[in-house]
CSV table of C-alpha atoms and ligand atoms in Angstrom, one decimal:
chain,number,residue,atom,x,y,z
A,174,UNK,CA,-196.3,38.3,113.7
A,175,UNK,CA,-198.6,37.8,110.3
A,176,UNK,CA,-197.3,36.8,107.4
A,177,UNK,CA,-200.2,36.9,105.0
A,178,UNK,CA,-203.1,37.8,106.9
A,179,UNK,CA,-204.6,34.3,107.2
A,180,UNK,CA,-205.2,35.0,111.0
A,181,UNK,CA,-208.2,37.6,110.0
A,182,UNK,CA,-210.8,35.3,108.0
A,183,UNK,CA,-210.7,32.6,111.1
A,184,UNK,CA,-210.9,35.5,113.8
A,185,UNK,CA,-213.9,37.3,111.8
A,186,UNK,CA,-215.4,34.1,111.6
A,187,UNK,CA,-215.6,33.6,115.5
A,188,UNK,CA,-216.9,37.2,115.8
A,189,UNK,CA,-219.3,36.6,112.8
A,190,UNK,CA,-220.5,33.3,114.5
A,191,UNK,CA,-220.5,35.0,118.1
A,192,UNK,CA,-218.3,32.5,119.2
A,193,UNK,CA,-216.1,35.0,121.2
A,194,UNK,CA,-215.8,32.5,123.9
A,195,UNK,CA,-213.7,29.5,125.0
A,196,UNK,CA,-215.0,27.0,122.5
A,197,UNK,CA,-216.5,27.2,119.0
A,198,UNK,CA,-215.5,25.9,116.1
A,199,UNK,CA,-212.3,27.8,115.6
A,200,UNK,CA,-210.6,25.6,118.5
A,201,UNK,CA,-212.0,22.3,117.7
A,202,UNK,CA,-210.5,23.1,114.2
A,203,UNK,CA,-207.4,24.0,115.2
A,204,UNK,CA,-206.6,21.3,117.5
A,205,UNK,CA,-207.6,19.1,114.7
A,206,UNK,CA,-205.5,20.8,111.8
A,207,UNK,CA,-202.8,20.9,114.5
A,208,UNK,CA,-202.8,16.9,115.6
A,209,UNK,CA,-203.3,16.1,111.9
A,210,UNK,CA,-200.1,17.8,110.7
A,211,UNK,CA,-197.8,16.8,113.8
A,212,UNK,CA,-199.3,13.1,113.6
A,213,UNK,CA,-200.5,13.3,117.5
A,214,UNK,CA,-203.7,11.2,118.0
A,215,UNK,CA,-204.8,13.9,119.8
A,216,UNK,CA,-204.8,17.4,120.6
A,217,UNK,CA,-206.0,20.3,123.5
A,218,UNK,CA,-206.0,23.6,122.8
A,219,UNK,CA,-205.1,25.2,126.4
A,220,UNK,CA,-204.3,29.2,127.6
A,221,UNK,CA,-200.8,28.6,127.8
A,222,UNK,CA,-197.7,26.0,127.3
A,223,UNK,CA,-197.0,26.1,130.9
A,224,UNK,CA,-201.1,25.1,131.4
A,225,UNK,CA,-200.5,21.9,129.0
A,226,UNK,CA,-197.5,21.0,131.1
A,227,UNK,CA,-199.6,20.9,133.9
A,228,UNK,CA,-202.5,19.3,132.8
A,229,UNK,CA,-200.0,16.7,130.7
A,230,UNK,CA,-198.4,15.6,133.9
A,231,UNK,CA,-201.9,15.5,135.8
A,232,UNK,CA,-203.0,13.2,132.9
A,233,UNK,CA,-199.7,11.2,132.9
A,234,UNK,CA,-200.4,10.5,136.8
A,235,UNK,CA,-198.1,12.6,138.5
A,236,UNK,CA,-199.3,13.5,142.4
A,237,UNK,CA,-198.2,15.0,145.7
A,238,UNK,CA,-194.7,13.6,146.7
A,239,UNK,CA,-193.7,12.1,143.5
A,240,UNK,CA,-190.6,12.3,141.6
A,241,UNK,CA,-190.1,13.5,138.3
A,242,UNK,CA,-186.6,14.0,136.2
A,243,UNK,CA,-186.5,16.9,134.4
A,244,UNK,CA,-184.1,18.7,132.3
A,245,UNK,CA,-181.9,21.2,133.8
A,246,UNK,CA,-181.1,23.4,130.9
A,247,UNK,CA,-184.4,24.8,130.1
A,248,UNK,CA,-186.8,27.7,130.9
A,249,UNK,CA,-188.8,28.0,134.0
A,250,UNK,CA,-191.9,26.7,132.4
A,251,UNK,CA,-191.2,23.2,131.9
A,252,UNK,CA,-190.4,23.0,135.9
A,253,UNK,CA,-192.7,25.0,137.4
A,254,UNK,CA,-195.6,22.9,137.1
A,255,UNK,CA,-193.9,19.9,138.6
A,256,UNK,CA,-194.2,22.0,142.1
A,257,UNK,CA,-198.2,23.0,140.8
A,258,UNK,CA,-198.6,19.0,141.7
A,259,UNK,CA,-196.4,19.3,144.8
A,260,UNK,CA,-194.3,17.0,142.9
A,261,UNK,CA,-190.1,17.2,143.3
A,262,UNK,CA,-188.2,17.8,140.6
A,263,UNK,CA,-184.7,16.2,140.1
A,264,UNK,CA,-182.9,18.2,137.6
A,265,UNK,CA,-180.5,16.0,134.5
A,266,UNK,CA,-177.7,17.8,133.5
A,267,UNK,CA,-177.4,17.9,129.5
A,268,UNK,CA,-174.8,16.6,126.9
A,269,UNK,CA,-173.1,18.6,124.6
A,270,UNK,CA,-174.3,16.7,121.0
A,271,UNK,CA,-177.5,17.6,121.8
A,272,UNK,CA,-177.7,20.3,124.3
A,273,UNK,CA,-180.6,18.5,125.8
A,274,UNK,CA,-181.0,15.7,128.3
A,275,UNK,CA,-178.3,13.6,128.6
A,276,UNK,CA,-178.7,9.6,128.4
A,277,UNK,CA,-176.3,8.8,130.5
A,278,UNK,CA,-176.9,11.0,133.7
A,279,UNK,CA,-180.8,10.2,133.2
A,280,UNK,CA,-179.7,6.8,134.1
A,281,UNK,CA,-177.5,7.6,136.9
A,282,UNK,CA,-180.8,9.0,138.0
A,283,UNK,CA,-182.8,6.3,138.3
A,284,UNK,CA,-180.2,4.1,139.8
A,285,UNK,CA,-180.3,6.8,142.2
A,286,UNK,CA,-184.3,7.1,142.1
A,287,UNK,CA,-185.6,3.8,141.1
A,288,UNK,CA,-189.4,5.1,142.0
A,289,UNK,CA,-189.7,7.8,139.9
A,290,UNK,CA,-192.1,7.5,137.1
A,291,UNK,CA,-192.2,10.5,135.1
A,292,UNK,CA,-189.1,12.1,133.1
A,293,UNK,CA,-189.6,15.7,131.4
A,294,UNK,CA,-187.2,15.9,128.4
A,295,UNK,CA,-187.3,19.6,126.4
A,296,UNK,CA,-186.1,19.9,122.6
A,297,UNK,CA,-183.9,23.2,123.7
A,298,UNK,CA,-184.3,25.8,120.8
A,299,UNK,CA,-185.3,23.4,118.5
A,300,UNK,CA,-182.9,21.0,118.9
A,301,UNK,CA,-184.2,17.4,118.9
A,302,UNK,CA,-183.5,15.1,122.5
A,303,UNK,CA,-181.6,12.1,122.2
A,304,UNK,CA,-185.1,10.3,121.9
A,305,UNK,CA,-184.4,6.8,121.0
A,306,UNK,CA,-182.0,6.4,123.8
A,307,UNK,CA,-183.7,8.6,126.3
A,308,UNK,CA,-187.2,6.3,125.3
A,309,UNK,CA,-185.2,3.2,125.9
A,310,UNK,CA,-184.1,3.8,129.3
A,311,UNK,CA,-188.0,5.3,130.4
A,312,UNK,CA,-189.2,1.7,129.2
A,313,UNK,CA,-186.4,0.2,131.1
A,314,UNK,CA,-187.4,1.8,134.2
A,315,UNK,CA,-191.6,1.5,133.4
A,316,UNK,CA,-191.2,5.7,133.4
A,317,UNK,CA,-193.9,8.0,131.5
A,318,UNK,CA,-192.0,10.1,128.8
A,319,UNK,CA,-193.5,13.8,128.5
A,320,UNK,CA,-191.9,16.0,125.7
A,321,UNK,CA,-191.7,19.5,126.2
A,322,UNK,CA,-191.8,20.6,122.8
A,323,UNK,CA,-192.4,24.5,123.2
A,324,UNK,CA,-189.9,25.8,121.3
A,325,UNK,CA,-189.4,22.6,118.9
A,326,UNK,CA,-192.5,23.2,116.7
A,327,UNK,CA,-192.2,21.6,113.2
A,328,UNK,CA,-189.0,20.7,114.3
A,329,UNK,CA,-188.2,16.1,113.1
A,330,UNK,CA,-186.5,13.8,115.2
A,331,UNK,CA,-185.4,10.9,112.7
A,332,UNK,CA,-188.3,12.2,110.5
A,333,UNK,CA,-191.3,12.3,112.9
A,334,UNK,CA,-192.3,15.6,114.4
A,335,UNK,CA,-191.1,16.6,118.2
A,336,UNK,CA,-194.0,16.1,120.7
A,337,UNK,CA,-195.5,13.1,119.2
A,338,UNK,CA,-193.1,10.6,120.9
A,339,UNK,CA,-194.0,10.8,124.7
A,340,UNK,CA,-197.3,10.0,126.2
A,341,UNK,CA,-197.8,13.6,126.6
A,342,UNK,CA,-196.0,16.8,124.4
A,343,UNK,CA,-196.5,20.2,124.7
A,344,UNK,CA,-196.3,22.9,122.5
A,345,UNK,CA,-196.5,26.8,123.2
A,346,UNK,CA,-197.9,29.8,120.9
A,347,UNK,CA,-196.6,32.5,123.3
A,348,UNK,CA,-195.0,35.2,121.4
A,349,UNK,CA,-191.5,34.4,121.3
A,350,UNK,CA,-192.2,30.8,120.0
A,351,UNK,CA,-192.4,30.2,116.3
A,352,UNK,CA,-195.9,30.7,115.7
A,353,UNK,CA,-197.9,32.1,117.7
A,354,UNK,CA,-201.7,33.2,119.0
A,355,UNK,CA,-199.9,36.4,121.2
A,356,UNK,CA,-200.5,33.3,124.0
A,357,UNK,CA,-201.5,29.6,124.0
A,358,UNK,CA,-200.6,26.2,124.1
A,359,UNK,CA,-201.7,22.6,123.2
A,360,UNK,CA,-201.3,19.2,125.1
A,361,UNK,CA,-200.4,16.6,122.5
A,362,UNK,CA,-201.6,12.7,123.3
A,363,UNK,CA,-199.9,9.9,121.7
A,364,UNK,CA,-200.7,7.1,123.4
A,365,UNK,CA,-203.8,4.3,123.2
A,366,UNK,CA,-205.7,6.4,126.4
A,367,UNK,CA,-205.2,9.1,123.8
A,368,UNK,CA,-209.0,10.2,123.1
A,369,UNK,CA,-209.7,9.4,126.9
A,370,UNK,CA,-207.4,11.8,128.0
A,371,UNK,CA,-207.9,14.7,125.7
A,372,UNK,CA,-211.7,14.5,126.9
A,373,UNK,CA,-210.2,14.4,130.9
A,374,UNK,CA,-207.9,17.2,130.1
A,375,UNK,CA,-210.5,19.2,128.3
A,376,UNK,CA,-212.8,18.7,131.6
A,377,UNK,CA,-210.0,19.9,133.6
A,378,UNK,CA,-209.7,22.3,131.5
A,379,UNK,CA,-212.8,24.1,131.7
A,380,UNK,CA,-213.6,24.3,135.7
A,381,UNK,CA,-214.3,20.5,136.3
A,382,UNK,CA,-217.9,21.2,136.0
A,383,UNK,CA,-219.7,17.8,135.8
A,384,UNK,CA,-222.7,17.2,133.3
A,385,UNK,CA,-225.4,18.3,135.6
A,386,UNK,CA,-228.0,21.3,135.2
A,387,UNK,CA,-226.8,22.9,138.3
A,388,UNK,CA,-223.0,23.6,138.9
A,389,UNK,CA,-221.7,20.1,140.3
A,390,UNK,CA,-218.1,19.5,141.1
A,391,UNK,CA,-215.9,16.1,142.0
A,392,UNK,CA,-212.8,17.5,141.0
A,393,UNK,CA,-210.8,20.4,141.2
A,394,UNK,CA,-210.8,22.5,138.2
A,395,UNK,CA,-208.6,25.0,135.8
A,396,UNK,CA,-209.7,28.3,134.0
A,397,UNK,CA,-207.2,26.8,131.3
A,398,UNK,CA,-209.1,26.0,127.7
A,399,UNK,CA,-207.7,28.4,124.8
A,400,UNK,CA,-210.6,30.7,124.0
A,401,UNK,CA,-212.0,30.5,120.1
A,402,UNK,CA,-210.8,34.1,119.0
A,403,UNK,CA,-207.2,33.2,120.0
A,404,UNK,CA,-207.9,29.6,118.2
A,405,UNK,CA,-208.6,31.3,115.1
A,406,UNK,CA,-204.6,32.9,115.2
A,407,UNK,CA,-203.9,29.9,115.6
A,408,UNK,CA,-205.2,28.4,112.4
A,409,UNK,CA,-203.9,31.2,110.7
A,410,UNK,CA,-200.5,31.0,111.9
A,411,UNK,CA,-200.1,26.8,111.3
A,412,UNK,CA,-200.6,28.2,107.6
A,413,UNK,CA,-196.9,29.3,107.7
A,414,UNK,CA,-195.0,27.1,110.3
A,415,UNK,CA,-193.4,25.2,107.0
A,416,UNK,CA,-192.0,28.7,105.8
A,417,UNK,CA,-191.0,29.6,109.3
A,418,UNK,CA,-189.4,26.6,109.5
A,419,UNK,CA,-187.2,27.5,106.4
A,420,UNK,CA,-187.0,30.7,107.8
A,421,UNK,CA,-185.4,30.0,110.6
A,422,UNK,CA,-183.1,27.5,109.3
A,423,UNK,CA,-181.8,29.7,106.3
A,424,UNK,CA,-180.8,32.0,109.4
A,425,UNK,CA,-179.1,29.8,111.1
A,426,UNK,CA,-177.3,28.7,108.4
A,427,UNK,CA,-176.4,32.4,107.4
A,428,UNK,CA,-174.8,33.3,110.3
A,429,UNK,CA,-173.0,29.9,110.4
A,430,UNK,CA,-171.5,30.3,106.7
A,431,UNK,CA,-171.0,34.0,107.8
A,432,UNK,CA,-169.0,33.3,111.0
A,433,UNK,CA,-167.7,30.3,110.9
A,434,UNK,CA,-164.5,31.1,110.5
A,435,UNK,CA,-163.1,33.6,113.3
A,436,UNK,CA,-161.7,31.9,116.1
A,437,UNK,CA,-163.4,31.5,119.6
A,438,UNK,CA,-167.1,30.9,118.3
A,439,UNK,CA,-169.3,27.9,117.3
A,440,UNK,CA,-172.6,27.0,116.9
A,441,UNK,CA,-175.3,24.5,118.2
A,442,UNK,CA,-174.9,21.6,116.9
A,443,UNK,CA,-177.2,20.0,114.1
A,444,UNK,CA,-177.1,16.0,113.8
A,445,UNK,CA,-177.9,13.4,111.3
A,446,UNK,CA,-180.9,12.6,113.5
A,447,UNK,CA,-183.2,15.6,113.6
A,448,UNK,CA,-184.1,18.3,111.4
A,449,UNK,CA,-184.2,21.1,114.2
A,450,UNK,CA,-186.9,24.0,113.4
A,451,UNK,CA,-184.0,26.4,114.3
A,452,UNK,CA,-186.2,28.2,116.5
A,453,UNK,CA,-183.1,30.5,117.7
A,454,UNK,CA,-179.6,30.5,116.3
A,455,UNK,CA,-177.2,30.1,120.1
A,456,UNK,CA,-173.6,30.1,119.7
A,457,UNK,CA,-171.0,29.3,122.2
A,458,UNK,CA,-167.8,31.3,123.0
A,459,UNK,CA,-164.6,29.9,123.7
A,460,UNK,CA,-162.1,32.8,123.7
A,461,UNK,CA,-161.6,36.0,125.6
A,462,UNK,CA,-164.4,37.3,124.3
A,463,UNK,CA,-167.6,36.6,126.8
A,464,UNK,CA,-171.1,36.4,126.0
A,465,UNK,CA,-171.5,39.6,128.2
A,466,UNK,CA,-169.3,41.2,125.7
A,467,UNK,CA,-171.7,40.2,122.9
A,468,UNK,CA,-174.7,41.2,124.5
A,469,UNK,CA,-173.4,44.5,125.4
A,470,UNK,CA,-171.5,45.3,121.9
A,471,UNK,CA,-174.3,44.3,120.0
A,472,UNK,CA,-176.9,46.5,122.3
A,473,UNK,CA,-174.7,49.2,121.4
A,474,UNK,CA,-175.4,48.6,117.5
A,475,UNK,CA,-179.2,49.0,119.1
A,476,UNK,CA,-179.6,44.9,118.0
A,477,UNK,CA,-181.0,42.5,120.8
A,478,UNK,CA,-179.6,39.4,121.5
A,479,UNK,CA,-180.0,36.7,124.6
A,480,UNK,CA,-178.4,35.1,127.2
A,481,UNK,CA,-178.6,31.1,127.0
A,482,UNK,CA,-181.4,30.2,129.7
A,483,UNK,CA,-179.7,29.4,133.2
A,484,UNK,CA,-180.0,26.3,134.4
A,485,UNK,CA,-183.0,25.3,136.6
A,486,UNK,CA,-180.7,24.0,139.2
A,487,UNK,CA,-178.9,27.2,139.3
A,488,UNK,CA,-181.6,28.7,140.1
A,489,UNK,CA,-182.8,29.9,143.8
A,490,UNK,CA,-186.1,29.1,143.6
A,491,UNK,CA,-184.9,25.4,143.3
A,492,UNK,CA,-182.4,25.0,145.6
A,493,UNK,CA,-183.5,22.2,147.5
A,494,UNK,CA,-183.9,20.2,144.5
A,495,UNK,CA,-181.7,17.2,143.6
A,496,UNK,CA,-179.3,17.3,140.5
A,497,UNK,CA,-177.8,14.7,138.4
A,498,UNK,CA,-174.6,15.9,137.0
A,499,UNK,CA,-172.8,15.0,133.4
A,500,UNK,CA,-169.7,17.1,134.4
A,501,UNK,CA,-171.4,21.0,134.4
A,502,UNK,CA,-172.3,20.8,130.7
A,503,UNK,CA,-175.7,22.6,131.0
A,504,UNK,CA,-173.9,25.1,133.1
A,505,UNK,CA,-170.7,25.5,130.6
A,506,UNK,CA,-173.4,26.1,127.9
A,507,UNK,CA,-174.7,28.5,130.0
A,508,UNK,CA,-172.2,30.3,130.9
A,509,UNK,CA,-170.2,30.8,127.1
A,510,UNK,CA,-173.5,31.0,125.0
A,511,UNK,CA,-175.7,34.1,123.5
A,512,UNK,CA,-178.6,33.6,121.4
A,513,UNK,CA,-178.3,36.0,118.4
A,514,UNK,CA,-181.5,37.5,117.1
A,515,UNK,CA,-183.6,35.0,114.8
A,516,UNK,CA,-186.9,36.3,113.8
A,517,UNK,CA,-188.3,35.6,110.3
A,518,UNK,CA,-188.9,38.9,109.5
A,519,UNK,CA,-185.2,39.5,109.1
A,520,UNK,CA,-183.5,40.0,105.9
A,521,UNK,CA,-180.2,39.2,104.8
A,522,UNK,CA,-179.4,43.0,105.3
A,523,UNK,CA,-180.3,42.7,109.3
A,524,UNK,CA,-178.6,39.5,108.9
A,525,UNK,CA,-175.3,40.8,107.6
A,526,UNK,CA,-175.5,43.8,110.4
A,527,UNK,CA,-175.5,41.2,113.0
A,528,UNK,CA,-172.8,39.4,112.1
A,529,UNK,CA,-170.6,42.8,111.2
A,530,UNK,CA,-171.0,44.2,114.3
A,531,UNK,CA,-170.0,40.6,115.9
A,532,UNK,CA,-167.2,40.4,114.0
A,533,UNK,CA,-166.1,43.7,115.2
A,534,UNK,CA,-166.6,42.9,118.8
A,535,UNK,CA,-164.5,39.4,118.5
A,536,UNK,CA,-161.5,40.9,116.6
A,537,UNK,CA,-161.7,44.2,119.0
A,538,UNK,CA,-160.5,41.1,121.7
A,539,UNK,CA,-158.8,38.2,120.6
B,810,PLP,C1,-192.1,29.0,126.2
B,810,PLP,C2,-191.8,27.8,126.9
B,810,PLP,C3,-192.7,27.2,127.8
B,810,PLP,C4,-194.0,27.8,128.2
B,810,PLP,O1,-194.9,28.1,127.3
B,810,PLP,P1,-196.0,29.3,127.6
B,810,PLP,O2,-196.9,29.2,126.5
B,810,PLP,O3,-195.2,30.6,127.6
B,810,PLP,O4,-196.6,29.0,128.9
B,810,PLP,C5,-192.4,25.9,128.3
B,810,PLP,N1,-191.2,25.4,128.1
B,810,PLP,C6,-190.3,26.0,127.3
B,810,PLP,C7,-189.0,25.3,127.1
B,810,PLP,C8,-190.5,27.2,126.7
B,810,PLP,O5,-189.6,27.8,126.0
């Protein structure tokens, strides 16, 4: 989606320049502009989030039999490329203050893994990760922190943007997330090695080819850099992440102040310690109405909404994976949640339709 057209000058530029290509000046800019506002030390524009996952956990160390905590309630794509690395995922349940990892059973895990090394926390729909705590016990245990930050964009834990606390974060411009290039990503580097590994991970990034006349190559290599047309969307788009942002929020706080007070239905929570992007407004269910209802009545009023993601170690393709429990919260979020339909382009009118048509469906069954 474009707001106010700023996507077009940067995109003409690349064709005006001839930089239709995988570098240029469009993504040098962008990763700049991009590390600058978030307050990363430093940036690589990639093809997709799921690609900076992969090359952020290369870069963080991660190889062939190695262990690496991850959060269970999330989408595919922050797990996925554990098993690129032929890595294993163990899956941390969440807690319910902050729908995301939970403290607590990330340290069961390493009492029961003392080894691992890596732990893959994700800021689910915005919401920020218990950071401070879940920082603490990765010290503790000499573990690299990498922040899955793809649908937390612009979102502030404790002030400080998501994706600039872990060695590694990762953002994603796929077109669902808040802004977006129609697809893309960018690894984020916060730590010391940050320049170091920006240059490694752009390397990777473009086929491994070694500075040498003729094709050389030590290393296995990725078609993964973001190319410079898609860059200039990009630059375009960071224009209005702030009024996304506000967006996004003002929504969620609609249909909170809108629904709040029939019976059976709350909301994500929102604590004192992040300023969450609302990148989708969830709610959770808790009388005889069933998300399945929801989805269905409100398909009837022709209006998409979503099903909470289900758990990763739910899931088949993961069912020889490990799981550290926190008593089935991930899965009870699962299994009463929706995700009601949160793009910026709506206006109070769609806004009041959704909730009308919810509030019919709720007092149709309680
Ligand atoms: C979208 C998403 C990704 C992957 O990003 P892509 O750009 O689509 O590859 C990773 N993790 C989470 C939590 C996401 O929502």
């Amino acid at each position: 989606m474009s707001d106010e057209g700023f996507e077009q000058e940067f995109v003409q530029e690349a064709f005006d320049t001839n930089w239709i290509a995988p570098l240029g000046k469009n993504v040098n800019e962008f990763e700049k502009e991009m590390a600058h506002k978030l307050g990363a030390k430093n940036s690589v524009a990639l093809s997709a989030g799921t690609a900076a996952i992969h090359l952020g956990l290369k870069a963080a160390g991660v190889k062939e039999g190695d262990i690496v905590f991850c959060q269970s309630l999330t989408f595919s794509a922050s797990a996925n490329p554990i098993t690129y690395l032929n890595a294993k995922p163990v899956f941390i349940d969440s807690d319910f203050e902050s729908w995301c990892m939970s403290p607590e059973a990330l340290e069961r895990a390493f009492e029961k893994y003392p080894e691992c090394k890596y732990v893959v926390v994700v800021h689910l729909y915005g919401l920020c990760a218990k950071l401070d705590e879940i920082m603490r016990i990765c010290r503790e245990h000499g573990a690299t922190l990498i922040e899955d930050a793809a649908e937390s964009l612009g979102s502030k834990y404790k002030g400080k943007y998501t994706g600039t606390f872990g060695k590694c974060g990762i953002i994603s411009f796929n077109g669902n997330k808040i802004i977006t290039t129609s697809g893309g990503g960018m690894l984020l580097l916060n730590d010391d090695d940050a320049d170091e590994l920006a240059q490694k991970v752009t390397f990777w990034s473009t086929q491994s080819r070694e500075k040498a006349r003729h094709y050389q190559h030590k290393e296995i290599g990725y078609n993964y850099r973001m190319s410079n047309v898609v860059a200039g969307i990009g630059r375009g788009q960071l224009k209005v992440l702030d009024k996304r942002v506000e967006k996004k929020q003002y929504i969620y706080n609609f249909y909170k102040s809108h629904l709040s007070d029939l019976d059976g239905i709350s909301f994500m929570p929102t604590y004192d310690w992040e300023e969450s992007n609302c990148w989708l407004t969830c709610i959770q269910l808790s009388g005889k109405v069933r998300p399945i209802d929801i989805l269905e009545g409100l398909e009837k009023c022709d209006i998409e909404s979503r099903p909470i993601w289900k758990p990763m170690h739910m899931q088949p393709v993961f069912a020889d994976c490990d799981y550290i429990d926190n008593g089935a919260v991930a899965q009870h979020i699962f299994e009463n949640g929706v995700c009601l339909p949160s793009d910026t382009k709506m206006t109070d009118e769609d806004l009041i339709r959704v909730c009308t048509a919810i509030r019919e469906i709720l007092n149709s069954k309680n």
